[in-house]
CSV table of C-alpha atoms and ligand atoms in Angstrom, one decimal:
chain,number,residue,atom,x,y,z
A,1,UNK,CA,119.0,105.5,115.1
A,2,UNK,CA,118.6,101.4,115.2
A,3,UNK,CA,118.6,99.4,112.4
A,4,UNK,CA,117.1,95.4,111.8
A,5,UNK,CA,119.0,93.0,110.6
A,6,UNK,CA,117.3,89.8,108.9
A,7,UNK,CA,118.7,86.6,108.3
A,8,UNK,CA,115.9,84.9,105.0
A,9,UNK,CA,114.6,81.6,104.0
A,10,UNK,CA,113.5,81.2,107.9
A,11,UNK,CA,109.8,79.4,107.7
A,12,UNK,CA,107.6,81.0,110.8
A,13,UNK,CA,106.4,78.2,112.7
A,14,UNK,CA,104.7,78.4,116.2
A,15,UNK,CA,101.7,81.2,118.6
A,16,UNK,CA,101.8,83.9,118.0
A,17,UNK,CA,99.5,86.6,120.1
A,18,UNK,CA,98.4,89.6,119.2
A,19,UNK,CA,98.2,93.3,121.0
A,20,UNK,CA,95.3,95.5,121.3
A,21,UNK,CA,94.5,97.5,117.8
A,22,UNK,CA,96.6,100.5,117.5
A,23,UNK,CA,93.9,102.6,115.4
A,24,UNK,CA,91.8,101.7,117.9
A,25,UNK,CA,93.2,102.6,120.9
A,26,UNK,CA,94.4,106.1,119.6
A,27,UNK,CA,90.8,107.3,118.6
A,28,UNK,CA,89.5,106.3,122.5
A,29,UNK,CA,92.3,107.6,124.2
A,30,UNK,CA,91.7,111.4,122.8
A,31,UNK,CA,87.6,110.6,123.3
A,32,UNK,CA,88.3,110.1,127.1
A,33,UNK,CA,88.3,113.6,127.7
A,34,UNK,CA,84.4,114.2,127.6
A,35,UNK,CA,84.3,112.8,131.3
A,36,UNK,CA,85.9,114.5,134.0
A,37,UNK,CA,85.0,110.5,136.0
A,38,UNK,CA,88.5,108.4,135.5
A,39,UNK,CA,88.5,106.1,132.7
A,40,UNK,CA,90.1,102.4,133.3
A,41,UNK,CA,91.8,100.7,129.4
A,42,UNK,CA,93.1,97.7,129.2
A,43,UNK,CA,94.5,96.1,126.0
A,44,UNK,CA,96.5,99.1,125.1
A,45,UNK,CA,99.1,98.1,122.6
A,46,UNK,CA,102.8,99.0,123.8
A,47,UNK,CA,103.6,101.2,120.9
A,48,UNK,CA,105.4,104.1,120.7
A,49,UNK,CA,101.6,105.6,118.6
A,50,UNK,CA,100.1,104.9,122.6
A,51,UNK,CA,103.2,106.8,124.2
A,52,UNK,CA,102.9,109.7,121.9
A,53,UNK,CA,99.1,109.9,122.9
A,54,UNK,CA,99.2,109.2,126.5
A,55,UNK,CA,102.5,112.2,126.6
A,56,UNK,CA,99.3,114.7,124.9
A,57,UNK,CA,96.5,114.0,127.0
A,58,UNK,CA,99.7,114.2,130.3
A,59,UNK,CA,100.5,117.7,128.8
A,60,UNK,CA,97.0,118.9,128.8
A,61,UNK,CA,96.9,117.8,131.9
A,62,UNK,CA,95.0,114.8,132.3
A,63,UNK,CA,96.2,112.6,134.9
A,64,UNK,CA,97.3,109.0,134.6
A,65,UNK,CA,97.8,106.1,136.3
A,66,UNK,CA,99.8,103.1,134.1
A,67,UNK,CA,98.2,100.0,135.5
A,68,UNK,CA,101.1,97.7,133.9
A,69,UNK,CA,102.5,97.9,130.3
A,70,UNK,CA,98.8,97.2,128.4
A,71,UNK,CA,96.4,99.6,130.9
A,72,UNK,CA,96.4,102.6,132.4
A,73,UNK,CA,93.8,104.9,134.4
A,74,UNK,CA,93.3,109.0,133.1
A,75,UNK,CA,90.9,111.0,135.2
A,76,UNK,CA,90.6,114.4,132.9
A,77,UNK,CA,89.1,116.1,135.9
A,78,UNK,CA,91.7,119.4,135.2
A,79,UNK,CA,92.4,119.9,132.4
A,80,UNK,CA,94.0,122.8,131.5
A,81,UNK,CA,94.9,123.7,128.1
A,82,UNK,CA,92.8,123.3,124.9
A,83,UNK,CA,95.6,123.5,122.8
A,84,UNK,CA,97.9,120.2,122.8
A,85,UNK,CA,101.3,120.5,122.2
A,86,UNK,CA,102.6,121.0,118.2
A,87,UNK,CA,105.9,119.2,119.6
A,88,UNK,CA,103.5,116.3,120.1
A,89,UNK,CA,100.9,116.5,117.5
A,90,UNK,CA,103.1,116.5,114.9
A,91,UNK,CA,104.2,112.8,115.8
A,92,UNK,CA,101.5,111.5,114.8
A,93,UNK,CA,98.5,111.9,113.1
A,94,UNK,CA,95.3,111.0,115.0
A,95,UNK,CA,96.4,113.7,117.4
A,96,UNK,CA,93.4,115.3,115.0
A,97,UNK,CA,90.5,113.7,117.3
A,98,UNK,CA,91.3,116.4,120.0
A,99,UNK,CA,89.8,118.8,117.5
A,100,UNK,CA,86.9,116.5,118.2
A,101,UNK,CA,87.3,115.4,122.0
A,102,UNK,CA,88.3,118.8,123.1
A,103,UNK,CA,85.3,120.8,121.1
A,104,UNK,CA,82.6,118.2,122.5
A,105,UNK,CA,84.5,119.1,126.0
A,106,UNK,CA,84.9,122.7,126.1
A,107,UNK,CA,83.6,124.1,123.2
A,108,UNK,CA,87.4,125.4,122.2
A,109,UNK,CA,89.7,123.3,120.2
A,110,UNK,CA,93.3,124.8,119.0
A,111,UNK,CA,94.9,121.7,116.8
A,112,UNK,CA,98.0,121.8,114.9
A,113,UNK,CA,97.7,121.0,111.3
A,114,UNK,CA,97.8,117.1,110.9
A,115,UNK,CA,100.9,115.6,109.2
A,116,UNK,CA,101.5,112.1,109.3
A,117,UNK,CA,102.6,108.2,107.4
A,118,UNK,CA,103.5,109.6,103.9
A,119,UNK,CA,100.4,108.2,102.0
A,120,UNK,CA,99.5,110.9,99.0
A,121,UNK,CA,97.2,113.4,99.9
A,122,UNK,CA,96.0,113.2,103.4
A,123,UNK,CA,92.4,116.0,103.4
A,124,UNK,CA,90.7,116.8,106.5
A,125,UNK,CA,87.6,118.4,104.2
A,126,UNK,CA,85.3,116.1,105.6
A,127,UNK,CA,86.4,116.0,109.3
A,128,UNK,CA,86.1,119.9,108.8
A,129,UNK,CA,82.5,119.8,107.1
A,130,UNK,CA,80.9,118.3,109.7
A,131,UNK,CA,82.6,120.1,112.7
A,132,UNK,CA,81.2,123.0,110.5
A,133,UNK,CA,77.8,121.5,110.6
A,134,UNK,CA,77.4,120.8,114.0
A,135,UNK,CA,77.8,124.8,114.8
A,136,UNK,CA,81.3,124.9,115.2
A,137,UNK,CA,83.4,128.1,114.0
A,138,UNK,CA,86.2,126.8,112.2
A,139,UNK,CA,89.3,129.4,111.8
A,140,UNK,CA,93.0,127.9,110.1
A,141,UNK,CA,95.9,131.1,110.7
A,142,UNK,CA,99.3,129.8,111.4
A,143,UNK,CA,99.3,126.0,110.1
A,144,UNK,CA,96.6,125.8,113.4
A,145,UNK,CA,93.3,124.5,113.2
A,146,UNK,CA,90.8,126.8,115.4
A,147,UNK,CA,87.2,125.5,116.3
A,148,UNK,CA,84.7,127.2,118.7
A,149,UNK,CA,80.8,126.6,119.0
A,150,UNK,CA,78.7,128.3,121.6
A,151,UNK,CA,76.8,125.1,121.5
A,152,UNK,CA,77.4,122.5,118.8
A,153,UNK,CA,74.0,121.6,117.2
A,154,UNK,CA,73.7,117.3,116.2
A,155,UNK,CA,73.1,117.5,112.0
A,156,UNK,CA,72.7,115.3,109.4
A,157,UNK,CA,76.0,114.7,107.9
A,158,UNK,CA,76.9,113.4,104.6
A,159,UNK,CA,80.6,112.3,104.6
A,160,UNK,CA,81.7,112.4,100.6
A,161,UNK,CA,84.5,109.8,101.1
A,162,UNK,CA,84.2,106.7,103.6
A,163,UNK,CA,86.3,108.4,105.7
A,164,UNK,CA,87.9,106.5,109.3
A,165,UNK,CA,88.9,110.1,110.4
A,166,UNK,CA,85.9,111.8,109.8
A,167,UNK,CA,83.8,109.2,110.9
A,168,UNK,CA,85.1,108.7,114.1
A,169,UNK,CA,86.4,112.9,115.3
A,170,UNK,CA,82.2,113.7,114.4
A,171,UNK,CA,80.9,110.8,116.6
A,172,UNK,CA,82.7,111.7,119.0
A,173,UNK,CA,81.9,115.8,119.1
A,174,UNK,CA,78.3,114.8,117.8
A,175,UNK,CA,77.9,112.0,120.9
A,176,UNK,CA,78.4,115.8,122.8
A,177,UNK,CA,75.5,117.9,121.1
A,178,UNK,CA,72.1,118.6,121.5
A,179,UNK,CA,69.8,116.6,119.4
A,180,UNK,CA,70.4,114.0,117.3
A,181,UNK,CA,73.4,113.3,114.8
A,182,UNK,CA,73.1,110.8,111.7
A,183,UNK,CA,76.5,110.5,110.0
A,184,UNK,CA,76.0,108.8,106.8
A,185,UNK,CA,78.6,107.2,104.3
A,186,UNK,CA,79.7,106.5,108.0
A,187,UNK,CA,83.1,103.9,108.1
A,188,UNK,CA,82.5,100.8,109.2
A,189,UNK,CA,85.6,99.3,110.5
A,190,UNK,CA,85.5,97.4,113.9
A,191,UNK,CA,87.3,101.0,115.2
A,192,UNK,CA,84.5,102.3,115.1
A,193,UNK,CA,82.3,99.9,116.6
A,194,UNK,CA,84.7,99.6,119.6
A,195,UNK,CA,84.9,103.2,120.2
A,196,UNK,CA,81.0,103.8,119.7
A,197,UNK,CA,81.7,101.1,122.4
A,198,UNK,CA,83.7,102.8,124.5
A,199,UNK,CA,81.6,106.2,124.3
A,200,UNK,CA,78.4,104.4,124.8
A,201,UNK,CA,80.1,103.2,128.5
A,202,UNK,CA,81.0,106.8,129.0
A,203,UNK,CA,77.4,107.1,128.5
A,204,UNK,CA,76.9,108.3,124.8
A,205,UNK,CA,73.6,107.0,123.1
A,206,UNK,CA,75.6,105.6,119.7
A,207,UNK,CA,73.6,103.2,117.7
A,208,UNK,CA,74.5,101.8,113.9
A,209,UNK,CA,78.2,102.3,114.4
A,210,UNK,CA,79.1,99.2,112.5
A,211,UNK,CA,77.0,100.3,109.3
A,212,UNK,CA,77.0,103.3,107.4
A,213,UNK,CA,74.6,105.1,109.0
A,214,UNK,CA,75.3,106.0,112.4
A,215,UNK,CA,72.4,107.8,115.4
A,216,UNK,CA,74.1,110.0,117.8
A,217,UNK,CA,71.6,111.3,120.3
A,218,UNK,CA,73.9,114.0,122.2
A,219,UNK,CA,74.2,113.8,126.2
A,220,UNK,CA,75.5,116.3,128.0
A,221,UNK,CA,77.2,114.4,130.9
A,222,UNK,CA,80.1,111.8,130.5
A,223,UNK,CA,80.8,109.4,133.4
A,224,UNK,CA,83.9,107.3,134.1
A,225,UNK,CA,84.0,103.4,132.2
A,226,UNK,CA,86.1,100.3,132.0
A,227,UNK,CA,86.9,99.5,127.9
A,228,UNK,CA,89.3,96.6,126.6
A,229,UNK,CA,90.4,97.5,123.3
A,230,UNK,CA,89.7,95.2,120.3
A,231,UNK,CA,92.8,93.2,119.2
A,232,UNK,CA,94.5,94.3,116.3
A,233,UNK,CA,93.2,92.9,113.0
A,234,UNK,CA,96.1,94.4,110.9
A,235,UNK,CA,99.0,93.2,113.0
A,236,UNK,CA,97.3,89.6,113.2
A,237,UNK,CA,96.7,90.2,109.2
A,238,UNK,CA,100.8,90.8,109.0
A,239,UNK,CA,101.4,88.0,111.0
A,240,UNK,CA,98.9,85.8,108.6
A,241,UNK,CA,100.9,87.3,105.7
A,242,UNK,CA,104.3,86.1,107.2
A,243,UNK,CA,103.4,82.5,107.6
A,244,UNK,CA,102.2,82.4,103.7
A,245,UNK,CA,105.5,84.3,102.3
A,246,UNK,CA,107.6,81.9,104.7
A,247,UNK,CA,106.2,79.1,103.9
A,248,UNK,CA,105.8,78.3,107.5
A,249,UNK,CA,102.7,77.4,109.9
A,250,UNK,CA,101.3,79.8,112.4
A,251,UNK,CA,99.0,80.3,114.9
A,252,UNK,CA,97.8,83.7,115.2
A,253,UNK,CA,95.7,84.1,118.7
A,254,UNK,CA,93.5,86.6,120.4
A,255,UNK,CA,91.7,87.7,117.3
A,256,UNK,CA,88.6,88.6,115.8
A,257,UNK,CA,88.4,86.1,112.9
A,258,UNK,CA,85.4,88.0,111.8
A,259,UNK,CA,87.6,91.0,111.0
A,260,UNK,CA,89.7,89.2,109.0
A,261,UNK,CA,87.3,87.8,106.6
A,262,UNK,CA,89.0,89.4,103.8
A,263,UNK,CA,92.5,88.7,103.5
A,264,UNK,CA,91.4,85.2,105.0
A,265,UNK,CA,89.7,84.2,101.3
A,266,UNK,CA,92.7,85.8,100.1
A,267,UNK,CA,95.2,84.1,101.1
A,268,UNK,CA,92.9,81.0,100.7
A,269,UNK,CA,92.8,82.2,96.8
A,270,UNK,CA,96.7,82.1,97.0
A,271,UNK,CA,96.0,78.1,97.6
A,272,UNK,CA,97.6,79.2,101.2
A,273,UNK,CA,95.6,76.6,104.2
A,274,UNK,CA,93.6,78.8,106.5
A,275,UNK,CA,91.9,77.2,108.9
A,276,UNK,CA,89.6,79.8,111.5
A,277,UNK,CA,88.6,78.9,114.8
A,278,UNK,CA,87.1,81.1,117.5
A,279,UNK,CA,89.8,83.3,118.5
A,280,UNK,CA,92.2,81.3,116.2
A,281,UNK,CA,93.6,81.6,112.8
A,282,UNK,CA,95.8,78.7,111.7
A,283,UNK,CA,98.3,79.5,108.3
A,284,UNK,CA,99.7,77.2,106.1
A,285,UNK,CA,102.1,78.4,103.5
A,286,UNK,CA,102.3,76.0,100.8
A,287,UNK,CA,104.9,75.6,98.2
A,288,UNK,CA,103.7,76.5,95.3
A,289,UNK,CA,101.5,80.4,96.1
A,290,UNK,CA,99.2,81.5,93.3
A,291,UNK,CA,98.9,85.2,91.5
A,292,UNK,CA,95.9,87.1,92.4
A,293,UNK,CA,94.6,90.5,91.8
A,294,UNK,CA,94.4,91.7,95.3
A,295,UNK,CA,91.8,95.7,95.6
A,296,UNK,CA,92.4,97.1,98.7
A,297,UNK,CA,88.6,99.1,99.7
A,298,UNK,CA,87.2,100.6,103.1
A,299,UNK,CA,85.8,97.7,105.3
A,300,UNK,CA,85.1,94.8,105.1
A,301,UNK,CA,87.4,95.1,101.8
A,302,UNK,CA,90.6,94.1,101.5
A,303,UNK,CA,93.1,97.0,104.0
A,304,UNK,CA,95.1,99.3,102.2
A,305,UNK,CA,97.2,98.6,106.0
A,306,UNK,CA,97.5,95.2,104.3
A,307,UNK,CA,98.4,96.2,100.9
A,308,UNK,CA,101.8,96.9,100.9
A,309,UNK,CA,102.7,92.9,103.2
A,310,UNK,CA,99.7,91.7,100.5
A,311,UNK,CA,102.0,92.8,97.7
A,312,UNK,CA,105.4,91.3,99.0
A,313,UNK,CA,103.2,87.4,99.2
A,314,UNK,CA,102.5,88.1,95.5
A,315,UNK,CA,106.0,88.8,95.2
A,316,UNK,CA,106.4,84.4,95.8
A,317,UNK,CA,103.2,83.6,93.3
A,318,UNK,CA,104.8,82.6,90.0
A,319,UNK,CA,102.7,84.6,87.4
A,320,UNK,CA,101.4,87.8,86.7
A,321,UNK,CA,99.1,89.6,90.4
A,322,UNK,CA,97.8,92.9,90.4
A,323,UNK,CA,96.8,95.3,93.0
A,324,UNK,CA,94.7,98.1,93.1
A,325,UNK,CA,95.2,100.5,95.5
A,326,UNK,CA,91.6,102.2,95.9
A,327,UNK,CA,92.2,103.9,99.9
A,328,UNK,CA,95.1,106.1,99.5
A,329,UNK,CA,96.9,108.2,96.0
A,330,UNK,CA,100.4,107.2,96.8
A,331,UNK,CA,100.6,104.3,98.9
A,332,UNK,CA,103.5,102.5,97.3
A,333,UNK,CA,106.6,103.8,98.8
A,334,UNK,CA,107.6,100.4,99.7
A,335,UNK,CA,108.2,99.3,95.8
A,336,UNK,CA,111.1,101.1,95.3
A,337,UNK,CA,113.1,98.8,98.6
A,338,UNK,CA,111.2,95.8,97.3
A,339,UNK,CA,112.3,96.5,93.8
A,340,UNK,CA,116.1,96.9,95.2
A,341,UNK,CA,115.4,93.7,96.6
A,342,UNK,CA,114.8,91.4,93.4
A,343,UNK,CA,110.6,91.7,93.2
A,344,UNK,CA,109.6,92.9,89.0
A,345,UNK,CA,107.2,95.5,90.1
A,346,UNK,CA,105.4,98.0,87.5
A,347,UNK,CA,103.2,100.5,89.0
A,348,UNK,CA,100.9,102.9,86.8
A,349,UNK,CA,98.4,105.7,88.8
A,350,UNK,CA,97.2,103.3,91.7
A,351,UNK,CA,98.1,99.4,90.1
A,352,UNK,CA,100.6,97.6,91.0
A,353,UNK,CA,101.7,94.8,88.3
A,354,UNK,CA,103.3,91.9,89.9
A,355,UNK,CA,105.5,89.5,88.4
A,356,UNK,CA,105.8,86.9,90.8
A,357,UNK,CA,108.7,83.6,91.2
A,358,UNK,CA,111.3,85.7,90.8
A,359,UNK,CA,112.6,84.9,94.3
A,360,UNK,CA,113.9,88.5,96.7
A,361,UNK,CA,117.5,88.7,97.4
A,362,UNK,CA,118.4,90.0,100.9
A,363,UNK,CA,119.5,94.0,100.7
A,364,UNK,CA,119.5,97.3,102.8
A,365,UNK,CA,116.1,98.9,102.4
A,366,UNK,CA,114.4,101.7,104.8
A,367,UNK,CA,111.0,101.7,105.6
A,368,UNK,CA,109.3,105.1,104.2
A,369,UNK,CA,106.1,104.6,107.2
A,370,UNK,CA,104.6,102.2,109.2
A,371,UNK,CA,103.2,99.0,106.9
A,372,UNK,CA,106.1,99.6,104.8
A,373,UNK,CA,108.2,98.8,107.1
A,374,UNK,CA,106.7,95.5,108.2
A,375,UNK,CA,106.6,94.4,104.3
A,376,UNK,CA,110.0,95.1,104.0
A,377,UNK,CA,110.6,93.1,107.4
A,378,UNK,CA,108.5,90.3,105.5
A,379,UNK,CA,110.1,90.4,102.3
A,380,UNK,CA,113.5,90.5,104.2
A,381,UNK,CA,112.9,86.6,105.6
A,382,UNK,CA,111.3,85.2,102.1
A,383,UNK,CA,114.8,86.5,100.6
A,384,UNK,CA,117.8,84.7,100.4
A,385,UNK,CA,120.7,86.1,102.8
A,386,UNK,CA,120.9,89.5,104.5
A,387,UNK,CA,118.6,92.2,104.9
A,388,UNK,CA,119.0,95.5,106.7
A,389,UNK,CA,116.0,97.4,107.4
A,390,UNK,CA,116.7,100.9,108.6
A,391,UNK,CA,114.3,103.6,109.9
A,392,UNK,CA,112.4,101.2,112.1
A,393,UNK,CA,111.0,103.8,114.6
A,394,UNK,CA,108.1,103.7,111.5
A,395,UNK,CA,107.6,99.9,112.9
A,396,UNK,CA,107.8,100.8,116.6
A,397,UNK,CA,104.8,103.6,115.6
A,398,UNK,CA,102.6,100.8,115.2
A,399,UNK,CA,103.5,96.8,116.2
A,400,UNK,CA,104.3,95.7,119.7
A,401,UNK,CA,106.9,93.9,119.8
A,402,UNK,CA,107.2,92.8,116.5
A,403,UNK,CA,110.6,91.7,116.0
A,404,UNK,CA,110.6,89.1,119.5
A,405,UNK,CA,106.8,87.9,118.2
A,406,UNK,CA,109.1,87.0,115.0
A,407,UNK,CA,112.0,86.1,117.0
A,408,UNK,CA,109.7,83.9,119.2
A,409,UNK,CA,108.2,81.9,115.5
A,410,UNK,CA,111.8,81.6,114.6
A,411,UNK,CA,112.9,83.5,112.5
A,412,UNK,CA,116.3,85.2,112.6
A,413,UNK,CA,116.6,88.6,113.3
A,414,UNK,CA,118.3,91.7,115.9
A,415,UNK,CA,118.2,95.1,116.4
A,416,UNK,CA,121.4,97.2,116.5
A,417,UNK,CA,122.3,101.0,116.9
A,418,UNK,CA,123.3,102.1,113.1
A,419,UNK,CA,126.3,103.1,114.1
A,420,UNK,CA,127.6,100.0,115.6
A,421,UNK,CA,127.2,98.1,112.4
A,422,UNK,CA,129.5,97.5,109.8
A,423,UNK,CA,128.1,97.4,106.9
A,424,UNK,CA,130.9,96.0,104.9
A,425,UNK,CA,131.6,93.1,106.6
A,426,UNK,CA,127.8,92.7,108.6
A,427,UNK,CA,129.5,92.3,112.3
A,428,UNK,CA,129.3,94.8,114.7
A,429,UNK,CA,131.7,97.4,115.5
B,501,EPU,N1,89.8,111.6,103.1
B,501,EPU,C1,89.4,112.6,102.2
B,501,EPU,N2,89.1,113.5,103.8
B,501,EPU,C2,89.1,114.1,104.6
B,501,EPU,C3,89.6,112.7,104.9
B,501,EPU,C4,89.3,111.6,104.2
B,501,EPU,O1,89.6,112.6,101.6
B,501,EPU,O2,88.8,114.6,105.4
B,501,EPU,C5,90.4,110.1,102.0
B,501,EPU,C6,91.6,110.2,102.7
B,501,EPU,O3,92.6,110.8,101.6
B,501,EPU,C7,91.7,108.4,101.7
B,501,EPU,C8,90.3,108.3,102.3
B,501,EPU,O4,89.4,109.4,102.5
B,501,EPU,O5,91.5,108.6,101.0
B,501,EPU,C9,90.5,107.6,103.9
B,501,EPU,O6,90.9,108.1,104.8
B,501,EPU,P1,90.9,107.8,106.2
B,501,EPU,O7,90.5,109.2,106.9
B,501,EPU,O8,89.7,106.6,106.3
B,501,EPU,O9,91.8,107.7,106.8
B,501,EPU,P2,92.7,107.8,108.3
B,501,EPU,O10,91.4,108.2,108.8
B,501,EPU,O11,93.6,109.7,108.1
B,501,EPU,C10,93.0,105.4,109.2
B,501,EPU,C11,93.9,104.8,109.9
B,501,EPU,C12,95.1,104.1,107.9
B,501,EPU,C13,94.5,103.6,107.2
B,501,EPU,C14,93.3,104.1,106.9
B,501,EPU,C15,92.2,103.5,105.7
B,501,EPU,C16,93.9,105.8,111.7
B,501,EPU,C17,94.5,106.4,113.1
B,501,EPU,N3,94.8,105.6,110.7
B,501,EPU,O12,93.8,106.6,108.2
B,501,EPU,O13,95.7,103.6,109.3
B,501,EPU,O14,95.5,103.6,106.6
B,501,EPU,O15,92.3,104.9,108.0
B,501,EPU,O16,92.4,102.4,106.3
B,501,EPU,O17,93.1,104.7,112.4
B,501,EPU,C18,98.0,102.7,109.5
B,501,EPU,O18,97.4,102.1,110.6
B,501,EPU,O19,98.8,102.5,108.8
B,501,EPU,C19,96.9,104.0,109.5
B,501,EPU,C20,97.6,104.5,107.7
């Protein structure tokens, strides 16, 4: 086990290049098995969630050739099974996209019920409702979801909640169904558009991705394709917030600023100087931040994945700020850890009240999921003294070279094996 040691009170400064989008990559990789041809994917982030996805593909029998650390070529011509291994699937929730892709390719799939980050209840009823509307039979037994269909037939599907996962799974399955599918109340995230572009490059016929009505005309043949994954808007937003939180000055590069409008607007509302150029955003922190109300919503609203880092930023704004988490029921796992660092936060249901401007102090804290881990590291950069963040494997799931990028911006961070670091004296054993 490893942990990260951070010495606080450093203003970040310099440039940071943003990697490919995790949430687009983990949808595109399973979707690639719709073809038996060769697919080339570049700008894949070098993170453990992508590594796990690649292992699942290899385990299914897909032939993979790595092309450097951010690209690969895969040929799913001889897939040997329709049941991804439980040991691999349990490592990441997005492996449930194999329900859609195996069903589309083989008419059958056996996939373990997904787990994933603990963000409160995460039902998959909308995925299953959609598969059933497309003509799939569904059986849930012994922790497995078994799907089968002689043929998938297009349907009109209205999603009761805006769900990224359900939109992706149903888009993948419907791409191979007979006739037209209309997905209503679909998610509009850029990752959905990226997946639709990839599927279309393989021969699918999908229109309307990025709006809440997606039309999919099923096809029965998919070809090989090349695709470049879009930049990770959540990684970019994390660095923007880190720059503002440390009173630094950072240029966040290789991004699509349009995907970050809600974050840019919220930072400006707090008094942060933000300048937007075609492929980069400059963020300059200010001495006194203004408190703000922050409400998470599906895209184009403020992303729930930036709520934990956003909360850390609000602890630095003198006065009362209010967060309303509208996407997940229980996404406040980071609050108790922030309180250990001196933050004054009160949670009531989906609302968090933050009394900011108190000043954080370094402490040993534990990450409970990917974004809470990133938030705690930002808090540690702001805090007085040294912090130790354990369970950093959560951070490795979704941020490529996170601490290296921060070190490049001037942060004092070190990764050590837990047993090699003496907590009492703060030295290596
Ligand atoms: N929901 C249902 N029924 C369903 C599906 C979803 O009620 O069948 C509810 C969920 O419980 C939640 C809401 O709908 O309250 C939105 O869930 P969604 O399906 O959109 O989330 P997801 O697909 O499970 C993705 C990202 C998450 C991100 C959320 C919200 C991936 C692999 N994961 O999850 O990313 O927080 O959308 O934006 O794309 C992360 O990157 O750290 C992360 C957790």
